[in-house]
Amino acid sequence: MKNLIVASTSTVHGSGYLEYILPTLKTHFAGVSTLIFVPFARPGGISYDDYTSKAAEAFSKIGITVKGIHSFEDPKVAVAEAEGIFTGGGNTFELVNQLYQHDLIEVLQEALLGGTPYLGTSAGSNICGVTMMNTNDMPIVYPPSFNTLAMIPFNINAHYLDPDPGSTHMGETRETRIKEYHVFNSTAVLGLREGSWLRVQGDEISLEGELSARLFEQGKAPKELASGTLINL
Amino acid sequence: MKNLIVASTSTVHGSGYLEYILPTLKTHFAGVSTLIFVPFARPGGISYDDYTSKAAEAFSKIGITVKGIHSFEDPKVAVAEAEGIFTGGGNTFELVNQLYQHDLIEVLQEALLGGTPYLGTSAGSNICGVTMMNTNDMPIVYPPSFNTLAMIPFNINAHYLDPDPGSTHMGETRETRIKEYHVFNSTAVLGLREGSWLRVQGDEISLEGELSARLFEQGKAPKELASGTLINL
């Protein structure tokens, strides 16, 4: 049975890495002593080792050891045998590229469907959707496909930002970009604001955190979902 | 000899479509009576016909007729025989996807190298770079490649935005995204602010408009280039 936390961001303004969600993670990863960390998204180009150290420091506060997937001889075995998995944020294109290069898509799907507790933040949450087509990231590498883990029946737009009515900038708003997406695609998109996360337990998906989230469905007006909503799509 | 205008945006705040650059376009397209418009980027999912009408309305003010490339039986012939070409903004992924679907990359390169005057705005400027890897757009379709026309020896980041020091948003800044790009790629990137454009005459590339532009080169500190600078990379 799936057991996932799909978070918009690792960090909310004015607080440390994963700090806002650590009490939730303590419950989510109860019984887990060692977590496998997937550092492939490399925010700011940080090295796998440094990124893993950052994750390890946060998880040490709840008594969990973190090992980077890159430190295993066979990353597929590492995923299959993991007690728990965390995929951090950064660049979604590079993350997805590396998941394909290491042939990890199917083994991740099997582990997550089998109940291995999972945490994704930002790019690590985008990959829980059907495709990565609603990432905000720059296409700095060309992955072999935009298809991702499909652990939820819609896509995630992480760090969702409402239009700024005072802006003089002419670039597209997030909402406009998602509307353009629906000209070509039918999969729904959930705009998850920073500080929000999804709790996925089997087929039950609930919106957690203090804020509402914005749901975009093809051919419909966007909807605000209140915290606590069960999302059935 | 190349003869291109590569503009950050079609529209600056508080003014009409192409209005700020119309005097420049009058000189740039002097002697052109009919322009071929490439509407493939479809901002907001607008139809090819509606987008072409929008471009036609703007160019009618300087006595130029606009025909959409989609209205030709053979778009390759339309490009090869064009007096002038304009590629509008919208979604760069869909634009590049359609250029490949219609097999237009080479014929566009030949026309532009042969001296056909060209205007690109936003997505239509991104494609003048070596790759589209510095677009801000959402990857709403999967193009067969990120390689673009390479009419200039660097990439464009259109609608370049400086970091907002007052922001509480944790998503990456534009500068951070470009730094991440340079972890994996060596091609330089020019951040073109709204209202700026490049004038490309043969191998001479000059920065036009009132603002400076921000040049990002791998392994170097970013540089501000003043308006009027000749860019030699």
Short mmCIF file of N, CA, C and O in Angstrom, two decimals, chain B residues 28-136:
data_model
loop_
_atom_site.label_atom_id
_atom_site.label_comp_id
_atom_site.label_asym_id
_atom_site.label_seq_id
_atom_site.Cartn_x
_atom_site.Cartn_y
_atom_site.Cartn_z
N HIS B 28 14.27 47.64 -40.02
CA HIS B 28 14.75 46.25 -40.15
C HIS B 28 14.10 45.57 -41.35
O HIS B 28 14.77 44.82 -42.08
N PHE B 29 12.79 45.79 -41.50
CA PHE B 29 12.06 45.12 -42.59
C PHE B 29 11.81 46.07 -43.77
O PHE B 29 10.84 45.88 -44.52
N ALA B 30 12.67 47.08 -43.93
CA ALA B 30 12.51 48.00 -45.06
C ALA B 30 12.53 47.22 -46.38
O ALA B 30 13.40 46.36 -46.59
N GLY B 31 11.58 47.47 -47.24
CA GLY B 31 11.53 46.77 -48.53
C GLY B 31 10.74 45.48 -48.50
O GLY B 31 10.47 44.88 -49.54
N VAL B 32 10.38 45.02 -47.30
CA VAL B 32 9.59 43.79 -47.18
C VAL B 32 8.10 44.16 -47.30
O VAL B 32 7.63 45.04 -46.59
N SER B 33 7.40 43.48 -48.19
CA SER B 33 5.96 43.77 -48.26
C SER B 33 5.14 42.71 -47.55
O SER B 33 4.11 42.99 -46.95
N THR B 34 5.61 41.45 -47.57
CA THR B 34 4.89 40.38 -46.86
C THR B 34 5.85 39.59 -45.98
O THR B 34 6.90 39.15 -46.44
N LEU B 35 5.42 39.43 -44.73
CA LEU B 35 6.23 38.74 -43.72
C LEU B 35 5.59 37.38 -43.46
O LEU B 35 4.36 37.26 -43.37
N ILE B 36 6.42 36.33 -43.29
CA ILE B 36 5.90 35.02 -42.86
C ILE B 36 5.95 34.96 -41.34
O ILE B 36 7.00 35.20 -40.74
N PHE B 37 4.81 34.66 -40.74
CA PHE B 37 4.73 34.58 -39.28
C PHE B 37 4.68 33.13 -38.84
O PHE B 37 3.92 32.33 -39.38
N VAL B 38 5.48 32.80 -37.83
CA VAL B 38 5.50 31.44 -37.25
C VAL B 38 4.77 31.50 -35.92
O VAL B 38 5.30 32.01 -34.93
N PRO B 39 3.52 30.99 -35.87
CA PRO B 39 2.69 31.14 -34.68
C PRO B 39 2.74 29.94 -33.74
O PRO B 39 1.93 29.83 -32.82
N PHE B 40 3.71 29.01 -33.97
CA PHE B 40 3.67 27.70 -33.31
C PHE B 40 3.74 27.77 -31.78
O PHE B 40 3.33 26.83 -31.11
N ALA B 41 4.28 28.84 -31.22
CA ALA B 41 4.44 28.89 -29.75
C ALA B 41 3.13 29.14 -29.02
O ALA B 41 3.03 28.88 -27.82
N ARG B 42 2.11 29.66 -29.72
CA ARG B 42 0.74 29.75 -29.22
C ARG B 42 0.60 30.18 -27.76
O ARG B 42 0.12 29.40 -26.92
N PRO B 43 0.93 31.41 -27.41
CA PRO B 43 0.79 31.83 -26.02
C PRO B 43 -0.65 31.68 -25.53
O PRO B 43 -1.58 32.08 -26.23
N GLY B 44 -0.82 31.08 -24.36
CA GLY B 44 -2.16 30.86 -23.83
C GLY B 44 -2.99 29.91 -24.68
O GLY B 44 -4.21 29.84 -24.51
N GLY B 45 -2.34 29.19 -25.61
CA GLY B 45 -3.07 28.24 -26.45
C GLY B 45 -3.87 28.90 -27.57
O GLY B 45 -4.71 28.26 -28.21
N ILE B 46 -3.61 30.16 -27.85
CA ILE B 46 -4.28 30.89 -28.93
C ILE B 46 -4.17 30.12 -30.25
O ILE B 46 -3.18 29.42 -30.47
N SER B 47 -5.17 30.21 -31.13
CA SER B 47 -5.11 29.48 -32.41
C SER B 47 -4.09 30.15 -33.33
O SER B 47 -3.77 31.33 -33.17
N TYR B 48 -3.60 29.37 -34.31
CA TYR B 48 -2.64 29.93 -35.27
C TYR B 48 -3.25 31.13 -36.00
O TYR B 48 -2.57 32.14 -36.23
N ASP B 49 -4.53 31.02 -36.37
CA ASP B 49 -5.18 32.12 -37.08
C ASP B 49 -5.26 33.38 -36.22
O ASP B 49 -4.96 34.49 -36.68
N ASP B 50 -5.70 33.21 -34.98
CA ASP B 50 -5.85 34.39 -34.11
C ASP B 50 -4.49 35.04 -33.83
O ASP B 50 -4.37 36.27 -33.78
N TYR B 51 -3.49 34.20 -33.63
CA TYR B 51 -2.16 34.74 -33.32
C TYR B 51 -1.62 35.50 -34.54
O TYR B 51 -1.05 36.59 -34.41
N THR B 52 -1.86 34.93 -35.72
CA THR B 52 -1.40 35.59 -36.95
C THR B 52 -2.12 36.93 -37.13
O THR B 52 -1.51 37.93 -37.53
N SER B 53 -3.41 36.98 -36.80
CA SER B 53 -4.16 38.24 -36.89
C SER B 53 -3.55 39.31 -35.99
O SER B 53 -3.48 40.49 -36.35
N LYS B 54 -3.14 38.87 -34.80
CA LYS B 54 -2.54 39.80 -33.84
C LYS B 54 -1.24 40.40 -34.41
O LYS B 54 -1.01 41.61 -34.34
N ALA B 55 -0.41 39.52 -34.98
CA ALA B 55 0.84 40.00 -35.58
C ALA B 55 0.53 40.90 -36.78
O ALA B 55 1.17 41.94 -36.97
N ALA B 56 -0.47 40.51 -37.58
CA ALA B 56 -0.82 41.28 -38.78
C ALA B 56 -1.27 42.69 -38.41
O ALA B 56 -0.93 43.68 -39.08
N GLU B 57 -2.04 42.78 -37.33
CA GLU B 57 -2.53 44.09 -36.89
C GLU B 57 -1.37 45.02 -36.54
O GLU B 57 -1.35 46.19 -36.94
N ALA B 58 -0.38 44.48 -35.82
CA ALA B 58 0.78 45.31 -35.45
C ALA B 58 1.57 45.72 -36.69
O ALA B 58 1.92 46.89 -36.86
N PHE B 59 1.82 44.79 -37.59
CA PHE B 59 2.66 45.10 -38.76
C PHE B 59 1.93 45.97 -39.79
O PHE B 59 2.57 46.62 -40.61
N SER B 60 0.60 45.97 -39.74
CA SER B 60 -0.14 46.83 -40.68
C SER B 60 0.20 48.30 -40.43
O SER B 60 0.14 49.12 -41.35
N LYS B 61 0.61 48.62 -39.21
CA LYS B 61 0.95 50.01 -38.88
C LYS B 61 2.23 50.48 -39.58
O LYS B 61 2.49 51.68 -39.67
N ILE B 62 3.05 49.53 -40.03
CA ILE B 62 4.24 49.93 -40.80
C ILE B 62 4.14 49.40 -42.24
O ILE B 62 5.15 49.20 -42.92
N GLY B 63 2.89 49.15 -42.67
CA GLY B 63 2.63 48.83 -44.07
C GLY B 63 3.10 47.46 -44.52
O GLY B 63 3.39 47.24 -45.71
N ILE B 64 3.18 46.51 -43.59
CA ILE B 64 3.63 45.16 -43.95
C ILE B 64 2.49 44.16 -43.75
O ILE B 64 1.81 44.17 -42.73
N THR B 65 2.30 43.31 -44.76
CA THR B 65 1.29 42.24 -44.69
C THR B 65 1.92 41.01 -44.02
O THR B 65 3.11 40.74 -44.22
N VAL B 66 1.12 40.30 -43.20
CA VAL B 66 1.62 39.12 -42.49
C VAL B 66 0.83 37.89 -42.92
O VAL B 66 -0.40 37.93 -42.96
N LYS B 67 1.54 36.82 -43.25
CA LYS B 67 0.88 35.54 -43.56
C LYS B 67 1.40 34.45 -42.63
O LYS B 67 2.62 34.30 -42.47
N GLY B 68 0.48 33.71 -42.05
CA GLY B 68 0.88 32.62 -41.14
C GLY B 68 1.48 31.47 -41.92
O GLY B 68 0.97 31.10 -42.99
N ILE B 69 2.53 30.89 -41.40
CA ILE B 69 3.20 29.78 -42.09
C ILE B 69 2.27 28.57 -42.23
O ILE B 69 2.39 27.79 -43.17
N HIS B 70 1.28 28.47 -41.33
CA HIS B 70 0.34 27.34 -41.37
C HIS B 70 -0.63 27.45 -42.54
O HIS B 70 -1.32 26.49 -42.86
N SER B 71 -0.68 28.61 -43.19
CA SER B 71 -1.62 28.78 -44.30
C SER B 71 -0.99 28.38 -45.65
O SER B 71 -1.65 28.42 -46.68
N PHE B 72 0.27 27.97 -45.61
CA PHE B 72 0.95 27.54 -46.83
C PHE B 72 0.86 26.03 -46.98
O PHE B 72 0.95 25.30 -45.98
N GLU B 73 0.74 25.59 -48.21
CA GLU B 73 0.70 24.14 -48.43
C GLU B 73 2.03 23.51 -48.01
O GLU B 73 2.06 22.47 -47.37
N ASP B 74 3.13 24.18 -48.38
CA ASP B 74 4.45 23.66 -48.02
C ASP B 74 5.20 24.71 -47.19
O ASP B 74 5.76 25.67 -47.74
N PRO B 75 5.23 24.54 -45.88
CA PRO B 75 5.87 25.55 -45.03
C PRO B 75 7.37 25.70 -45.32
O PRO B 75 7.93 26.79 -45.10
N LYS B 76 8.01 24.65 -45.79
CA LYS B 76 9.44 24.76 -46.11
C LYS B 76 9.66 25.73 -47.27
O LYS B 76 10.58 26.55 -47.25
N VAL B 77 8.80 25.63 -48.28
CA VAL B 77 8.88 26.56 -49.41
C VAL B 77 8.58 27.98 -48.93
O VAL B 77 9.25 28.95 -49.33
N ALA B 78 7.59 28.11 -48.04
CA ALA B 78 7.23 29.43 -47.51
C ALA B 78 8.44 30.08 -46.85
O ALA B 78 8.72 31.27 -47.06
N VAL B 79 9.19 29.32 -46.05
CA VAL B 79 10.38 29.85 -45.39
C VAL B 79 11.46 30.20 -46.42
O VAL B 79 12.06 31.28 -46.37
N ALA B 80 11.69 29.28 -47.32
CA ALA B 80 12.78 29.48 -48.30
C ALA B 80 12.53 30.71 -49.18
O ALA B 80 13.46 31.41 -49.55
N GLU B 81 11.25 30.97 -49.46
CA GLU B 81 10.93 32.09 -50.36
C GLU B 81 10.52 33.36 -49.62
O GLU B 81 10.16 34.36 -50.26
N ALA B 82 10.57 33.34 -48.29
CA ALA B 82 10.07 34.48 -47.51
C ALA B 82 10.91 35.74 -47.74
O ALA B 82 12.14 35.66 -47.86
N GLU B 83 10.23 36.89 -47.76
CA GLU B 83 10.95 38.17 -47.77
C GLU B 83 11.46 38.51 -46.37
O GLU B 83 12.44 39.23 -46.19
N GLY B 84 10.71 38.05 -45.37
CA GLY B 84 11.07 38.28 -43.97
C GLY B 84 10.32 37.28 -43.11
O GLY B 84 9.29 36.74 -43.54
N ILE B 85 10.84 37.01 -41.93
CA ILE B 85 10.24 36.00 -41.05
C ILE B 85 10.14 36.56 -39.63
O ILE B 85 11.07 37.21 -39.13
N PHE B 86 9.00 36.29 -38.97
CA PHE B 86 8.81 36.67 -37.57
C PHE B 86 8.31 35.44 -36.81
O PHE B 86 7.30 34.85 -37.19
N THR B 87 9.02 35.07 -35.76
CA THR B 87 8.55 33.99 -34.88
C THR B 87 8.14 34.61 -33.55
O THR B 87 8.97 35.21 -32.85
N GLY B 88 6.88 34.45 -33.21
CA GLY B 88 6.34 35.05 -31.99
C GLY B 88 6.60 34.20 -30.74
O GLY B 88 7.03 33.05 -30.82
N GLY B 89 6.32 34.76 -29.59
CA GLY B 89 6.54 34.10 -28.31
C GLY B 89 5.42 33.15 -27.93
O GLY B 89 4.45 32.99 -28.67
N GLY B 90 5.57 32.56 -26.77
CA GLY B 90 4.61 31.58 -26.27
C GLY B 90 5.39 30.47 -25.60
O GLY B 90 6.33 30.75 -24.85
N ASN B 91 5.05 29.22 -25.90
CA ASN B 91 5.74 28.11 -25.26
C ASN B 91 6.87 27.59 -26.16
O ASN B 91 6.63 27.10 -27.26
N THR B 92 8.10 27.67 -25.67
CA THR B 92 9.27 27.29 -26.47
C THR B 92 9.28 25.79 -26.79
O THR B 92 9.70 25.38 -27.87
N PHE B 93 8.82 24.96 -25.84
CA PHE B 93 8.81 23.51 -26.09
C PHE B 93 7.90 23.17 -27.28
O PHE B 93 8.27 22.39 -28.15
N GLU B 94 6.71 23.79 -27.31
CA GLU B 94 5.78 23.52 -28.41
C GLU B 94 6.30 24.12 -29.72
O GLU B 94 6.19 23.50 -30.78
N LEU B 95 6.89 25.30 -29.63
CA LEU B 95 7.48 25.90 -30.84
C LEU B 95 8.55 24.99 -31.45
O LEU B 95 8.52 24.67 -32.64
N VAL B 96 9.48 24.55 -30.61
CA VAL B 96 10.58 23.70 -31.10
C VAL B 96 10.02 22.36 -31.60
O VAL B 96 10.44 21.84 -32.64
N ASN B 97 9.05 21.83 -30.87
CA ASN B 97 8.40 20.59 -31.29
C ASN B 97 7.83 20.72 -32.69
O ASN B 97 8.07 19.87 -33.56
N GLN B 98 7.10 21.79 -32.97
CA GLN B 98 6.48 21.99 -34.29
C GLN B 98 7.54 22.25 -35.37
O GLN B 98 7.37 21.81 -36.51
N LEU B 99 8.61 22.96 -35.01
CA LEU B 99 9.68 23.17 -36.00
C LEU B 99 10.26 21.83 -36.45
O LEU B 99 10.52 21.62 -37.64
N TYR B 100 10.44 20.92 -35.47
CA TYR B 100 10.93 19.58 -35.84
C TYR B 100 9.87 18.79 -36.59
O TYR B 100 10.18 18.11 -37.58
N GLN B 101 8.61 18.84 -36.14
CA GLN B 101 7.54 18.08 -36.81
C GLN B 101 7.43 18.49 -38.28
O GLN B 101 7.16 17.67 -39.15
N HIS B 102 7.61 19.79 -38.56
CA HIS B 102 7.50 20.30 -39.92
C HIS B 102 8.86 20.32 -40.64
O HIS B 102 8.96 20.86 -41.73
N ASP B 103 9.86 19.78 -39.98
CA ASP B 103 11.20 19.68 -40.58
C ASP B 103 11.71 21.05 -41.05
O ASP B 103 12.23 21.20 -42.16
N LEU B 104 11.57 22.04 -40.19
CA LEU B 104 11.87 23.42 -40.58
C LEU B 104 13.21 23.94 -40.06
O LEU B 104 13.61 25.06 -40.39
N ILE B 105 13.91 23.18 -39.25
CA ILE B 105 15.13 23.69 -38.63
C ILE B 105 16.16 24.08 -39.70
O ILE B 105 16.63 25.23 -39.75
N GLU B 106 16.47 23.15 -40.59
CA GLU B 106 17.52 23.43 -41.59
C GLU B 106 17.13 24.54 -42.56
O GLU B 106 17.95 25.40 -42.89
N VAL B 107 15.87 24.52 -43.00
CA VAL B 107 15.45 25.53 -43.98
C VAL B 107 15.44 26.92 -43.33
O VAL B 107 15.77 27.92 -43.98
N LEU B 108 15.12 26.98 -42.06
CA LEU B 108 15.20 28.27 -41.35
C LEU B 108 16.66 28.72 -41.24
O LEU B 108 16.98 29.90 -41.46
N GLN B 109 17.54 27.80 -40.90
CA GLN B 109 18.97 28.15 -40.80
C GLN B 109 19.49 28.68 -42.12
O GLN B 109 20.17 29.70 -42.17
N GLU B 110 19.11 28.00 -43.21
CA GLU B 110 19.57 28.43 -44.53
C GLU B 110 19.04 29.81 -44.89
O GLU B 110 19.77 30.66 -45.39
N ALA B 111 17.75 30.04 -44.61
CA ALA B 111 17.15 31.34 -44.93
C ALA B 111 17.84 32.46 -44.14
O ALA B 111 18.20 33.51 -44.68
N LEU B 112 18.07 32.21 -42.86
CA LEU B 112 18.65 33.26 -42.01
C LEU B 112 20.11 33.51 -42.36
O LEU B 112 20.55 34.66 -42.41
N LEU B 113 20.85 32.43 -42.62
CA LEU B 113 22.24 32.60 -43.05
C LEU B 113 22.30 33.32 -44.40
O LEU B 113 23.23 34.06 -44.68
N GLY B 114 21.28 33.12 -45.21
CA GLY B 114 21.22 33.74 -46.53
C GLY B 114 20.79 35.20 -46.49
O GLY B 114 20.76 35.86 -47.52
N GLY B 115 20.40 35.70 -45.31
CA GLY B 115 20.12 37.12 -45.19
C GLY B 115 18.65 37.51 -45.08
O GLY B 115 18.33 38.70 -44.99
N THR B 116 17.74 36.53 -45.06
CA THR B 116 16.33 36.87 -44.86
C THR B 116 16.18 37.57 -43.50
O THR B 116 16.57 37.01 -42.49
N PRO B 117 15.64 38.81 -43.49
CA PRO B 117 15.52 39.50 -42.21
C PRO B 117 14.55 38.77 -41.28
O PRO B 117 13.49 38.30 -41.71
N TYR B 118 14.94 38.66 -40.02
CA TYR B 118 14.21 37.85 -39.04
C TYR B 118 13.96 38.67 -37.79
O TYR B 118 14.82 39.44 -37.36
N LEU B 119 12.78 38.46 -37.23
CA LEU B 119 12.47 38.97 -35.89
C LEU B 119 12.04 37.80 -35.02
O LEU B 119 11.19 36.99 -35.43
N GLY B 120 12.63 37.72 -33.84
CA GLY B 120 12.14 36.77 -32.83
C GLY B 120 11.79 37.54 -31.58
O GLY B 120 12.48 38.51 -31.23
N THR B 121 10.69 37.14 -30.93
CA THR B 121 10.38 37.68 -29.61
C THR B 121 10.22 36.50 -28.66
O THR B 121 9.58 35.50 -29.01
N SER B 122 10.82 36.62 -27.48
CA SER B 122 10.66 35.61 -26.42
C SER B 122 10.99 34.20 -26.95
O SER B 122 12.14 33.94 -27.31
N ALA B 123 10.04 33.29 -27.05
CA ALA B 123 10.32 31.94 -27.56
C ALA B 123 10.96 32.00 -28.95
O ALA B 123 11.85 31.21 -29.27
N GLY B 124 10.53 32.96 -29.75
CA GLY B 124 11.09 33.14 -31.09
C GLY B 124 12.54 33.62 -31.07
O GLY B 124 13.25 33.56 -32.08
N SER B 125 12.97 34.13 -29.91
CA SER B 125 14.37 34.50 -29.71
C SER B 125 15.17 33.35 -29.10
O SER B 125 16.33 33.14 -29.44
N ASN B 126 14.52 32.60 -28.20
CA ASN B 126 15.19 31.43 -27.63
C ASN B 126 15.72 30.52 -28.73
O ASN B 126 16.83 29.98 -28.61
N ILE B 127 14.94 30.37 -29.79
CA ILE B 127 15.35 29.42 -30.85
C ILE B 127 16.53 29.93 -31.67
O ILE B 127 17.11 29.18 -32.45
N CYS B 128 16.91 31.19 -31.51
CA CYS B 128 18.11 31.69 -32.19
C CYS B 128 19.39 31.23 -31.49
O CYS B 128 20.47 31.29 -32.06
N GLY B 129 19.28 30.78 -30.26
CA GLY B 129 20.44 30.30 -29.52
C GLY B 129 20.86 28.90 -29.96
O GLY B 129 20.25 28.29 -30.86
N VAL B 130 21.90 28.40 -29.32
CA VAL B 130 22.43 27.07 -29.63
C VAL B 130 21.44 25.99 -29.22
O VAL B 130 21.21 25.02 -29.94
N THR B 131 20.87 26.15 -28.03
CA THR B 131 19.82 25.24 -27.55
C THR B 131 18.73 26.07 -26.88
O THR B 131 18.92 27.26 -26.58
N MET B 132 17.60 25.41 -26.60
CA MET B 132 16.49 26.08 -25.90
C MET B 132 16.58 25.84 -24.39
O MET B 132 15.61 26.03 -23.67
N MET B 133 17.77 25.45 -23.92
CA MET B 133 17.90 25.00 -22.52
C MET B 133 17.75 26.11 -21.48
O MET B 133 17.78 25.84 -20.29
N ASN B 134 17.64 27.37 -21.93
CA ASN B 134 17.47 28.45 -20.95
C ASN B 134 16.13 29.15 -21.06
O ASN B 134 15.96 30.28 -20.62
N THR B 135 15.16 28.45 -21.64
CA THR B 135 13.79 28.95 -21.63
C THR B 135 13.24 28.95 -20.21
O THR B 135 13.66 28.15 -19.37
N ASN B 136 12.27 29.83 -19.96
CA ASN B 136 11.55 29.83 -18.68
C ASN B 136 10.27 29.01 -18.76
O ASN B 136 9.51 28.95 -17.79
#
